[in-house]
Tab-separated table of C-alpha atoms in Angstrom:
chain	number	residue	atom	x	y	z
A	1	UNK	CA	25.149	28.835	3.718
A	2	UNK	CA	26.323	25.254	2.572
A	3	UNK	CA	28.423	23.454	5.182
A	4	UNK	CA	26.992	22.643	8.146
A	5	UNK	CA	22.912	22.632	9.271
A	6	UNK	CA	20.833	22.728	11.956
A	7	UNK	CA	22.618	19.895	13.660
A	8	UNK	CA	25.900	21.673	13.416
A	9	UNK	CA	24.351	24.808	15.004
A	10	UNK	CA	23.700	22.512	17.983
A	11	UNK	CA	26.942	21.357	18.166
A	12	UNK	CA	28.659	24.586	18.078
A	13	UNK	CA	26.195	26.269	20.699
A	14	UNK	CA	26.621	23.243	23.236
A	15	UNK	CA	30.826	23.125	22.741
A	16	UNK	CA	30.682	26.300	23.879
A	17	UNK	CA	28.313	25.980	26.640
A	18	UNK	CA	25.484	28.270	25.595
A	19	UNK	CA	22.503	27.694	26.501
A	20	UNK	CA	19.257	27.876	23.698
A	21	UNK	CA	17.123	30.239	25.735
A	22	UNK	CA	20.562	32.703	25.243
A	23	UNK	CA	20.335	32.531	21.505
A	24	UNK	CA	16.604	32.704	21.167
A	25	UNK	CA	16.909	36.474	23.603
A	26	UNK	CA	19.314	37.381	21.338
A	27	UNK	CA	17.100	36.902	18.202
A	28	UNK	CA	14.009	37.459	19.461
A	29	UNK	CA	12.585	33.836	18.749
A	30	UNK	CA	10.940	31.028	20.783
A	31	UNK	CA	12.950	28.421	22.379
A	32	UNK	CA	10.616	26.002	20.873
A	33	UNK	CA	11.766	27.302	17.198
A	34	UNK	CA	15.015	27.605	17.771
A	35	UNK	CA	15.294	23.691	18.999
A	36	UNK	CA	13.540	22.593	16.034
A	37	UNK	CA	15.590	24.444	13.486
A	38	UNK	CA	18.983	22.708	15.746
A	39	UNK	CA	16.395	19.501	14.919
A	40	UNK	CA	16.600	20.345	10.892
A	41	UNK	CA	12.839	20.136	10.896
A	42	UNK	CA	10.910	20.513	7.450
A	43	UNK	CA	10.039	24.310	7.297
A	44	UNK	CA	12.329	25.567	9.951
A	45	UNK	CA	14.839	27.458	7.539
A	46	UNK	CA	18.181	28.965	8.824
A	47	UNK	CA	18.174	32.494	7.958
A	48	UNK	CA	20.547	35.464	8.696
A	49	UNK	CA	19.519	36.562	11.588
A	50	UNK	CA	19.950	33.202	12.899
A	51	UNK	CA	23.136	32.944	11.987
A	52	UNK	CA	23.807	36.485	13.480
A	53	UNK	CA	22.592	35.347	16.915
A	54	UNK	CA	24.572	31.734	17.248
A	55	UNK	CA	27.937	34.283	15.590
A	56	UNK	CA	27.623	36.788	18.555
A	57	UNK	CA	26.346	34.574	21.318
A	58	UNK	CA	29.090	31.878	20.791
A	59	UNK	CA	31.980	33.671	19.933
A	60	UNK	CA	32.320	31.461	16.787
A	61	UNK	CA	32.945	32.787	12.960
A	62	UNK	CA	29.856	30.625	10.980
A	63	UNK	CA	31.205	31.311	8.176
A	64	UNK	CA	34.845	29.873	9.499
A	65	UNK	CA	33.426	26.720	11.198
A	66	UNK	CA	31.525	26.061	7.680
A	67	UNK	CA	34.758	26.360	5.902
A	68	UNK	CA	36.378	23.932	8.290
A	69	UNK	CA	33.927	21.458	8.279
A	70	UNK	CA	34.447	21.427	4.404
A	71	UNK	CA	38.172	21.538	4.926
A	72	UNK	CA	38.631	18.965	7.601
A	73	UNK	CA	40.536	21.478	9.553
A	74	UNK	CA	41.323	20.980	12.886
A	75	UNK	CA	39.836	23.812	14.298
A	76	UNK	CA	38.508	27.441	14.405
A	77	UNK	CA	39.551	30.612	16.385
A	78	UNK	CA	36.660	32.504	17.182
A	79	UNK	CA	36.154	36.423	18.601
A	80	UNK	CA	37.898	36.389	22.624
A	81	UNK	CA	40.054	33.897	21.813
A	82	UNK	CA	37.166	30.775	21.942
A	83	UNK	CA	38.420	27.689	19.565
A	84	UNK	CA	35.737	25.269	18.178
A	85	UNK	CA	36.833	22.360	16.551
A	86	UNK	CA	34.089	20.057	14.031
A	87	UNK	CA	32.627	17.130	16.580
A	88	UNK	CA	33.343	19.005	19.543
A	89	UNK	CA	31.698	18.190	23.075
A	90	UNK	CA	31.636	19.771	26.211
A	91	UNK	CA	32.510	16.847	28.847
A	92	UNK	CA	29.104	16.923	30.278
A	93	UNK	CA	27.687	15.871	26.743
A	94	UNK	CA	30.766	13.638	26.401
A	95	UNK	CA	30.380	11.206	29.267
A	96	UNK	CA	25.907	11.664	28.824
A	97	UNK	CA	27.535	9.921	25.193
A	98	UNK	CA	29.194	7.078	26.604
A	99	UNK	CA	26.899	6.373	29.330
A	100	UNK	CA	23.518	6.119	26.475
A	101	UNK	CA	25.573	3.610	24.028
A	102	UNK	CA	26.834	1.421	26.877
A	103	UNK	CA	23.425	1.064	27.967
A	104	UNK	CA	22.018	0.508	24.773
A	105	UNK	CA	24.532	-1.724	23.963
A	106	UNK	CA	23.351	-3.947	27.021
A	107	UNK	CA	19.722	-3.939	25.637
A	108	UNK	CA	18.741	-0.429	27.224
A	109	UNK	CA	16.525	2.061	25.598
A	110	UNK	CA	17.341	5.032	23.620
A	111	UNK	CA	15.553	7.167	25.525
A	112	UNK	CA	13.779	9.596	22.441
A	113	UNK	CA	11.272	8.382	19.654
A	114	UNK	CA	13.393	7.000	16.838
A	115	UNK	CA	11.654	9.611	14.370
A	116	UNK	CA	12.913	12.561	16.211
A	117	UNK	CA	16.476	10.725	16.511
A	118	UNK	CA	16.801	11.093	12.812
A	119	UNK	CA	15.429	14.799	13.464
A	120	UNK	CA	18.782	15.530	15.336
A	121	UNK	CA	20.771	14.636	11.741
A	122	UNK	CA	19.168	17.627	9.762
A	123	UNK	CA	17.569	17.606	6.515
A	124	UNK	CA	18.749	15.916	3.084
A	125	UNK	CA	21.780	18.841	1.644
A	126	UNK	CA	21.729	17.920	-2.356
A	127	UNK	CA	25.149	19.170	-3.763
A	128	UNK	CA	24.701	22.695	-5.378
A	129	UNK	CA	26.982	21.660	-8.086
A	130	UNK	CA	27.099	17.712	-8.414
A	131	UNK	CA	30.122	16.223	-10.328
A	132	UNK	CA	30.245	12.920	-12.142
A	133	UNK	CA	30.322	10.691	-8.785
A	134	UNK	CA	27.005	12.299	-8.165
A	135	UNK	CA	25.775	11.274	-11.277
A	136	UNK	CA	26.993	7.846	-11.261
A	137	UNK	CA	25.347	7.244	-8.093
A	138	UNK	CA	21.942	7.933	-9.429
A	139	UNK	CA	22.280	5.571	-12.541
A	140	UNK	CA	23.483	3.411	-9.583
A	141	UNK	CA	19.993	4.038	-7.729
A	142	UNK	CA	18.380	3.633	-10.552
A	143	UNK	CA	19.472	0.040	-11.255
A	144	UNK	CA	19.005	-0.750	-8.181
A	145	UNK	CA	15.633	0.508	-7.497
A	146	UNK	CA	14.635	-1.360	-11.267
A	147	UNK	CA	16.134	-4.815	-9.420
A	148	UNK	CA	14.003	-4.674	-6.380
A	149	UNK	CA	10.947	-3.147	-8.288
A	150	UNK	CA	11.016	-6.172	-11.037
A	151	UNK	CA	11.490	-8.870	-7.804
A	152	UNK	CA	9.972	-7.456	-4.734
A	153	UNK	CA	7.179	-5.174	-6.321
A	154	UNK	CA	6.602	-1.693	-6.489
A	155	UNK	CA	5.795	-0.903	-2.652
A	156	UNK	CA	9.079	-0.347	-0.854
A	157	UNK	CA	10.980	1.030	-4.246
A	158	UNK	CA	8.274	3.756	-4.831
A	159	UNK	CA	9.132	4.999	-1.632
A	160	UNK	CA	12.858	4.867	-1.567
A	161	UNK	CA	12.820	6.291	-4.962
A	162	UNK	CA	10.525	9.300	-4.328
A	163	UNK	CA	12.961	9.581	-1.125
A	164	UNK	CA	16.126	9.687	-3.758
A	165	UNK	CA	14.100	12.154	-6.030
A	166	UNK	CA	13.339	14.701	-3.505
A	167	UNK	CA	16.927	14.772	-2.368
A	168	UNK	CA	18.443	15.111	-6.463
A	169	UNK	CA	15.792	17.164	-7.982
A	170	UNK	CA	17.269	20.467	-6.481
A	171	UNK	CA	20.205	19.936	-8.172
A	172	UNK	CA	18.598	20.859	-11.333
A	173	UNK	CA	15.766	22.750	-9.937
A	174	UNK	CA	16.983	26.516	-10.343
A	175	UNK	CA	17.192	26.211	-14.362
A	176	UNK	CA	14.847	23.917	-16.852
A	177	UNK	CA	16.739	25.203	-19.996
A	178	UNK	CA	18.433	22.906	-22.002
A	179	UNK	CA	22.311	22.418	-21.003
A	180	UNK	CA	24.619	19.561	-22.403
A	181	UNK	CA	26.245	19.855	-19.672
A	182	UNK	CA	23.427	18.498	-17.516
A	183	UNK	CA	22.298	16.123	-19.961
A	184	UNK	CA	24.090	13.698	-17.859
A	185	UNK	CA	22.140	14.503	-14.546
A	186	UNK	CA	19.193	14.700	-16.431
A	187	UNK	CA	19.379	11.581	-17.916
A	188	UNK	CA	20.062	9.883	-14.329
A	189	UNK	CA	17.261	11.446	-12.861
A	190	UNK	CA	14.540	10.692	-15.948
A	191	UNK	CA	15.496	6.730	-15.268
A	192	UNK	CA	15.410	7.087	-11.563
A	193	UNK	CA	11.963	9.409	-11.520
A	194	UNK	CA	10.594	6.835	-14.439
A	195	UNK	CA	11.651	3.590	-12.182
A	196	UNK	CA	9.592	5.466	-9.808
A	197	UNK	CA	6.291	6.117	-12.147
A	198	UNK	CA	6.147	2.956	-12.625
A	199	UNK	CA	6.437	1.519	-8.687
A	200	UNK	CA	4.021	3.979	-7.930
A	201	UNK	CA	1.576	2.242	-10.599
A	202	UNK	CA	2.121	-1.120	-9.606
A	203	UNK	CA	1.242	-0.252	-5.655
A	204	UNK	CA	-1.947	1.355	-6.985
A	205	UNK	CA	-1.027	5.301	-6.638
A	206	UNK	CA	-1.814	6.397	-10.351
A	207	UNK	CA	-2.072	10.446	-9.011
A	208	UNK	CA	1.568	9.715	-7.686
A	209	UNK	CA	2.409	7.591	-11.167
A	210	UNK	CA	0.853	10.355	-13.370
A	211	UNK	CA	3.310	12.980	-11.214
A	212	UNK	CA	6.577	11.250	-11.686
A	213	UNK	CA	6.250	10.426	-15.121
A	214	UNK	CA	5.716	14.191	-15.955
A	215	UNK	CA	9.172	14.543	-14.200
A	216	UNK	CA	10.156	11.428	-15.741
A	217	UNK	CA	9.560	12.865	-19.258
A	218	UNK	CA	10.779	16.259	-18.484
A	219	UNK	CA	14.241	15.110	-17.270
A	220	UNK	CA	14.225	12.615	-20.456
A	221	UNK	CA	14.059	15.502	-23.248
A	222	UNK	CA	16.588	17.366	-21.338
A	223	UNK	CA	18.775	14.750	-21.344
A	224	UNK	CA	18.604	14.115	-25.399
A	225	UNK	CA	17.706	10.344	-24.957
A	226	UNK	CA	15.307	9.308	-27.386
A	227	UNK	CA	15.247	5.945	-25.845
A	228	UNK	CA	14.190	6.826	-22.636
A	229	UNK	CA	11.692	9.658	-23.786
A	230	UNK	CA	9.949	6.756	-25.688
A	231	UNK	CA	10.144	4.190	-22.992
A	232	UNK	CA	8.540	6.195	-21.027
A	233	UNK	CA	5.759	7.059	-22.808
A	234	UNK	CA	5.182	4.049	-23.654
A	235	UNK	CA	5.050	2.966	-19.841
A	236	UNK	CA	2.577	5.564	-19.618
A	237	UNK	CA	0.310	4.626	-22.404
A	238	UNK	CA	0.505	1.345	-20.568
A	239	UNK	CA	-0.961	2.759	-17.321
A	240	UNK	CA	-3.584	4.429	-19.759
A	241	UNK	CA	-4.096	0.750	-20.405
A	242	UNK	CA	-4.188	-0.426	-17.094
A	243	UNK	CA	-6.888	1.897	-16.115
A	244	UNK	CA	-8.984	1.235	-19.106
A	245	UNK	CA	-8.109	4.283	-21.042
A	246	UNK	CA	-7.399	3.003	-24.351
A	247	UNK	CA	-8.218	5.757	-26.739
A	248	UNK	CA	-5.782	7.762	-24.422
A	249	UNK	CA	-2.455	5.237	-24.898
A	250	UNK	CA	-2.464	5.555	-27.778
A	251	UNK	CA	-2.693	8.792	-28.012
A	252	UNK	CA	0.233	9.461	-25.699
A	253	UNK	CA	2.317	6.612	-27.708
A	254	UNK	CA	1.737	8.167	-31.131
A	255	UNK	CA	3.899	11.221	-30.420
A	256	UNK	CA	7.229	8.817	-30.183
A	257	UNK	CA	6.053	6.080	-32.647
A	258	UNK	CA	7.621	8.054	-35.408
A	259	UNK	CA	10.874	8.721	-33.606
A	260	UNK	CA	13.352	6.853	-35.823
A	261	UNK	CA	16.350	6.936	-33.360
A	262	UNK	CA	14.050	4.876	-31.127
A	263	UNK	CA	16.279	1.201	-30.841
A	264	UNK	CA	13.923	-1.861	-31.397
A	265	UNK	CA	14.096	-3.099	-27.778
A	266	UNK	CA	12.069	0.358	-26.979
A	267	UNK	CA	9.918	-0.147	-29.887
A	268	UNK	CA	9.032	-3.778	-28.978
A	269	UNK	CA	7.632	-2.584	-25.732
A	270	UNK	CA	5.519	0.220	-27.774
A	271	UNK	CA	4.053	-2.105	-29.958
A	272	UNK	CA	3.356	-4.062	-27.237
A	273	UNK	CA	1.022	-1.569	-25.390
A	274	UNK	CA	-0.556	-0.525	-28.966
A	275	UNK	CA	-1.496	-3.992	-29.224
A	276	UNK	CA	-3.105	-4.275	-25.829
A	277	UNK	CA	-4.893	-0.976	-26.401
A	278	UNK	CA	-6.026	-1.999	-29.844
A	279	UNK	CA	-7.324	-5.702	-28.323
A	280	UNK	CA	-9.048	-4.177	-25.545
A	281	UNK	CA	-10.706	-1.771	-28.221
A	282	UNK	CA	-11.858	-4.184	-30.607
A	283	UNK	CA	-9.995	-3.760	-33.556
A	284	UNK	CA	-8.555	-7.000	-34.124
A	285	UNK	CA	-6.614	-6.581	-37.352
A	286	UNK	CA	-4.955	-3.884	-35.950
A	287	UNK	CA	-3.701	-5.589	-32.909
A	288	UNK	CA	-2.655	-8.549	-35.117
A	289	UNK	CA	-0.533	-6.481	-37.153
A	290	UNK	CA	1.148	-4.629	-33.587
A	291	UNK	CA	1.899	-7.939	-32.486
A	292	UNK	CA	4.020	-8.929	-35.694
A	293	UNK	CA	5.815	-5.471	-35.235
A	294	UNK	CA	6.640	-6.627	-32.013
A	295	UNK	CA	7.940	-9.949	-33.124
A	296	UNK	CA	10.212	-8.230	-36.006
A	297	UNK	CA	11.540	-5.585	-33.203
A	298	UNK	CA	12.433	-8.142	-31.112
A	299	UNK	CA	14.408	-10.104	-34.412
A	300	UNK	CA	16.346	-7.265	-35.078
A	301	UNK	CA	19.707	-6.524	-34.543
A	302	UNK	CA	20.769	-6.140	-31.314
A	303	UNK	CA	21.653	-2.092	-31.165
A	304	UNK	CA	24.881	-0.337	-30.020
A	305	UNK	CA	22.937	1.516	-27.312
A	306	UNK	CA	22.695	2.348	-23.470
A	307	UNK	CA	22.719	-0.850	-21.684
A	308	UNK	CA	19.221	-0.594	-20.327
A	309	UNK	CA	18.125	-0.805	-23.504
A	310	UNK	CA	19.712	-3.533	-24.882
A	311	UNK	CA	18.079	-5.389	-21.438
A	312	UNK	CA	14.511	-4.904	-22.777
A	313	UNK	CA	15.518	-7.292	-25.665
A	314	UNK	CA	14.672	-10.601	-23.696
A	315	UNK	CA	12.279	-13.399	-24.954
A	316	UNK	CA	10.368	-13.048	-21.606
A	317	UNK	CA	8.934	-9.471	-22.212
A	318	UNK	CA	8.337	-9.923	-25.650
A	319	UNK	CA	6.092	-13.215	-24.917
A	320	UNK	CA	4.512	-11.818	-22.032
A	321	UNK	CA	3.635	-8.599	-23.532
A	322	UNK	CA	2.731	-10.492	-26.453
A	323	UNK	CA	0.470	-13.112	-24.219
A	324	UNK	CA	-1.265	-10.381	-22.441
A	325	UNK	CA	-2.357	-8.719	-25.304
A	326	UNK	CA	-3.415	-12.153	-27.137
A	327	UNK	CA	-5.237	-12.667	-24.057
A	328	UNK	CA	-7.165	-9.453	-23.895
A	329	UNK	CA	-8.031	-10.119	-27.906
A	330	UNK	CA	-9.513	-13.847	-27.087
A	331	UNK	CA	-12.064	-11.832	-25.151
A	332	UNK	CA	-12.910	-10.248	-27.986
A	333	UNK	CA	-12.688	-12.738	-30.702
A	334	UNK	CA	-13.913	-15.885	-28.498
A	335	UNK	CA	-11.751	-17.714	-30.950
A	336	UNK	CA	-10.186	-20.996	-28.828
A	337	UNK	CA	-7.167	-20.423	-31.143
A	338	UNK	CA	-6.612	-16.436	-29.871
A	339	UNK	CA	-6.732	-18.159	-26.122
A	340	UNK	CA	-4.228	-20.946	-26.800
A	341	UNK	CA	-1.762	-19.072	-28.199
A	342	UNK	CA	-2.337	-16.692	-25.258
A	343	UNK	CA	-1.654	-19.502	-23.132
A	344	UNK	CA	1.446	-20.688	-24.893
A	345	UNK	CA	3.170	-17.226	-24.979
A	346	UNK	CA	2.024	-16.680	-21.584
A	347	UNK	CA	3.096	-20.101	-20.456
A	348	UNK	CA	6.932	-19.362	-22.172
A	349	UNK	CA	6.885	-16.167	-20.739
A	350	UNK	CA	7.271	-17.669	-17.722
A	351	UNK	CA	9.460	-20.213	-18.674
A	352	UNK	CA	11.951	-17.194	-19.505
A	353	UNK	CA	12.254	-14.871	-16.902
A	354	UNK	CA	14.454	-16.035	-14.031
A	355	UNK	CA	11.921	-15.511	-11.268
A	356	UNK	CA	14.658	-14.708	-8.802
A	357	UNK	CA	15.017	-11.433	-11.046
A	358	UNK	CA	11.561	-10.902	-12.631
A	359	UNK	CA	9.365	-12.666	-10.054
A	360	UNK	CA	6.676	-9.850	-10.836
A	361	UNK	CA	6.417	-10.338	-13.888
A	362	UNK	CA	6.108	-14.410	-13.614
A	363	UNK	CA	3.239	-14.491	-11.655
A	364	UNK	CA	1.596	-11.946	-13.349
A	365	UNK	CA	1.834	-14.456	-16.197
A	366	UNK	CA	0.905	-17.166	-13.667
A	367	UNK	CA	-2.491	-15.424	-12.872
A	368	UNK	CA	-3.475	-14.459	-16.210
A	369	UNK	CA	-2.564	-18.900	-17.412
A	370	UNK	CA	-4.761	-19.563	-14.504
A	371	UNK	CA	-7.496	-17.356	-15.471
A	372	UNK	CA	-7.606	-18.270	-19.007
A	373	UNK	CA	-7.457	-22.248	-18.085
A	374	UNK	CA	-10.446	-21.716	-15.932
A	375	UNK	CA	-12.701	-19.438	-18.465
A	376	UNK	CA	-12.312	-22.230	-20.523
A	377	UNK	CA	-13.477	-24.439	-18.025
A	378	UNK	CA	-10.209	-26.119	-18.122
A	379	UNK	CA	-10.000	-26.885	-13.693
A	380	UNK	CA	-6.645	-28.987	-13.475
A	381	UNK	CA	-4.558	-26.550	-14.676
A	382	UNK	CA	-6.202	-23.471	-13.612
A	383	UNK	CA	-5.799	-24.172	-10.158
A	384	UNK	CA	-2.134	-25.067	-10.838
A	385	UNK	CA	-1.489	-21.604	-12.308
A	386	UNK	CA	-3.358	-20.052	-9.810
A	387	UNK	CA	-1.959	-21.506	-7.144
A	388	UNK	CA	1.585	-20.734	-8.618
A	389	UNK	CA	0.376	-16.912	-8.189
A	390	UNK	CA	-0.929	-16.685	-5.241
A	391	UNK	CA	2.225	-18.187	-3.653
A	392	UNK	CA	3.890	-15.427	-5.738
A	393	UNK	CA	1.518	-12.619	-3.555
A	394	UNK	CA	3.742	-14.050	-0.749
A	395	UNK	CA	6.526	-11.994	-2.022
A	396	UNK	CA	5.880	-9.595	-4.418
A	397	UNK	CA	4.075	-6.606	-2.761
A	398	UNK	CA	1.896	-4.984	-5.534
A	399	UNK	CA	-1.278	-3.693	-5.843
A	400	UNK	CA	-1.272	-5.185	-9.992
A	401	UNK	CA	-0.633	-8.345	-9.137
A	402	UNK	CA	-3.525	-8.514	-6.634
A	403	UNK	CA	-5.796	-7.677	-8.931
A	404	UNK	CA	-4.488	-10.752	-10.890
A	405	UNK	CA	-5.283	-12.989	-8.513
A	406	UNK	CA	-8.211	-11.686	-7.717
A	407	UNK	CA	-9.540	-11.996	-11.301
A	408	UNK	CA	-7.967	-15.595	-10.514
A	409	UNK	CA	-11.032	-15.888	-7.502
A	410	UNK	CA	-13.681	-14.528	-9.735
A	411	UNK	CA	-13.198	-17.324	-12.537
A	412	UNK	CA	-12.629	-20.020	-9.962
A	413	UNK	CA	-15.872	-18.772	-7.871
A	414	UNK	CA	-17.898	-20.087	-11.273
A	415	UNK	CA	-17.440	-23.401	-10.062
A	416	UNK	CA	-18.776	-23.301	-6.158
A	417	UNK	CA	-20.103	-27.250	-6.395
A	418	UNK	CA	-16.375	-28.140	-7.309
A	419	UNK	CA	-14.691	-28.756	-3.777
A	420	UNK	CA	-11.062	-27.644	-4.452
A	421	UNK	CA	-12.333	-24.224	-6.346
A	422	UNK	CA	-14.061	-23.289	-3.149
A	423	UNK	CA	-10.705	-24.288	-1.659
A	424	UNK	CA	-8.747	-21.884	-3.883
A	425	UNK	CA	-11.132	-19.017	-3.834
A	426	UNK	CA	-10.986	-19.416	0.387
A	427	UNK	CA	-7.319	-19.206	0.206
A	428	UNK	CA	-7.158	-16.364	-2.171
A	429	UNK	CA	-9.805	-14.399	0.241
A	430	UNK	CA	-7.482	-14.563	3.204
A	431	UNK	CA	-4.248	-13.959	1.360
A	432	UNK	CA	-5.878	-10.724	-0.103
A	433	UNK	CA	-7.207	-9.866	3.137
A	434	UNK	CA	-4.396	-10.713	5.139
A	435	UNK	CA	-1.620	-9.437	2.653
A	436	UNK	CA	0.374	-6.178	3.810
A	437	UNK	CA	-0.523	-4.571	0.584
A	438	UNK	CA	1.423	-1.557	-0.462
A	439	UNK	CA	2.133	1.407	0.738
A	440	UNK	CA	0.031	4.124	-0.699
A	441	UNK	CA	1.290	6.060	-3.986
């Protein structure tokens, strides 16, 4: 019954002065049960005969207090005459009120774990029939969680997203048909669970990452956005990349490369994994070619579509995804002219992202410049860049960009007789070791 919850239950039974052990006689349950469905614990479900017992115990119509909750109305007349009204309090509950906040409000305690504190507020209630608002809020969530995942790092956002998910995903769970109407929701919830994919990766929980961008991809096609289906497979095929599973990006990013509704910001970003896939693999000509398809997407004219994609067309990604991939191919090719193009890319990469918006993705450059500069034997500069990442750990909480800087350590750690590489390589130890590194998928 939508409309009030475990916590309203509670209420009700207390305004009218019943005691629990009453209501768990009458329905033939433990007290201990019964106070942690009033709690809204996970698997503590409110179920008829629940309802039936609190009904004839208080006096008190469920099914009218519901309707007045939802109704702001003033009150409800129950069997004998009893009135409830929503918020309610006997005075003994009353004045225990006033007396906890004015002590807390001197510095006292609160007297229960905070945990079960948020116990007493119930359980997320996702509408059963969300309207536009509801919708709007998630693109909302969305943008937001894509802000604080692009400057802070995947950690906290993979959480609050999942958080987000498991409250919205019920509101399309009963049906997985295809409905315009929902397209909408769906399309909200395909950004918001893909946001989350991707946080997930960068804090190192690729089981968690692999689950949300099924979900991610699901709500996508449902929603009839060919942008967003190919984005994210093409974030996919990256953490395919990531993980050293080349021949497997690009088989995931073949099955959208055709798409010819895809805009060109999208397909930037899917030539830019097919590049890095193709470097890592060996086949140089290949990636060559992936990397000019990039540059012409990115020349194109901007497209009339959703805003998010328009804000993939920025010089930073394409020169970053660009420089990574160069960089992966100098391995390859050992050609000094593969590596200092790597570097320049890399080097304007960071050059263009405001890293007070992208601060990720600049010292992910940052680590790869350093790394290059020092395989090249190049010190000067390599402990610039590295040190520019490694203040960037400071900040940015994710498991990807430790990894960075820890390739950083390995190339400076060729150089032990030079003092201020042992310097580096000591500082990068205890900023790895002390770092609070993500957490958890």
């Amino acid at each position: 019954m939508s409309g009030y919850d475990g916590p309203t239950l509670r209420a009700i039974r207390e305004s009218m002065g019943v005691p629990l052990r009453r209501v768990a006689r009458q329905v033939g349950m433990s007290h201990g049960h019964l106070s942690k469905v009033e709690r809204g614990e996970h698997g503590r479900p409110i179920t008829p005969a629940i309802l039936s017992a609190y009904e004839k115990v208080t006096g008190v119509s469920l099914a009218e207090a519901a309707a007045a909750l939802a109704e702001q109305r003033e009150s409800v007349v129950g069997r004998r005459g009893r009135t409830w009204r929503p918020g309610q309090l006997t005075d003994m509950r009353r004045l225990a009120f006033n007396a906890a906040i004015g002590a807390i409000a001197i510095g006292g305690q609160i007297g229960e774990p905070l945990g079960r504190l948020l116990d007493t507020t119930g359980r997320p209630v996702p509408p059963i029939v969300p309207d536009q608002g509801d919708v709007e809020q998630l693109h909302h969530f969305g943008e937001l969680f894509t802000q604080l995942d692009l400057r802070f790092g995947g950690a906290m956002t993979s959480q609050l997203a999942k958080t987000i998910l498991r409250w919205a995903v019920p509101m399309v769970e009963p049906t997985s048909v295809y409905d315009r109407d929902a397209q909408p929701l769906y399309g909200a919830l395909g950004a918001l669970a893909a946001r989350a994919a991707w946080a997930a990766f960068d804090t190192g929980g690729h089981e968690a990452a692999r689950s949300l961008f099924r979900l991610a991809l699901f709500c996508a096609v449902r929603s009839g956005d060919p942008h967003l289906r190919a984005h994210i497979m093409a974030d996919a095929a990256a953490h395919h990349n990531h993980l050293g599973y080349h021949d497997d990006a690009l088989d995931v990013i073949r099955v959208v490369e055709g798409d010819e509704r895809v805009a060109a910001p999208v397909r930037m970003a899917i030539h830019g994994v097919k590049a890095r896939a193709y470097a890592a693999s060996g086949a140089v000509a290949t990636c060559r070619r992936h990397l000019e398809l990039a540059e012409h997407a990115f020349t194109e004219t901007p497209p009339v579509a959703p805003a998010w994609v328009v804000s993939l067309r920025q010089s930073g990604h394409l020169h970053a995804t660009t420089g990574h991939a160069l960089a992966v191919l100098a391995e390859h090719t050992g050609a000094a002219a593969d590596r200092q193009e790597a570097i320049r890319r890399l080097a304007q990469a960071v050059a263009d992202f405001n890293p007070d918006s992208h601060a990720r993705a600049v010292a992910l450059c940052q680590a790869k410049l350093s790394e290059l500069h020092l395989q090249a034997g190049e010190l000067e500069p390599g402990e610039w860049w590295g040190r520019q990442a490694l203040a960037g750990l400071d900040q940015v909480r994710s498991a990807r960009l430790a990894r960075s800087v820890g390739s950083v350590r390995r190339a400076a750690g060729d150089y032990p007789e030079e003092t201020r590489m042992a310097q580096l390589t000591s500082e990068i130890d205890a900023a790895l070791i002390t770092a609070e590194q993500p957490y958890g998928g």
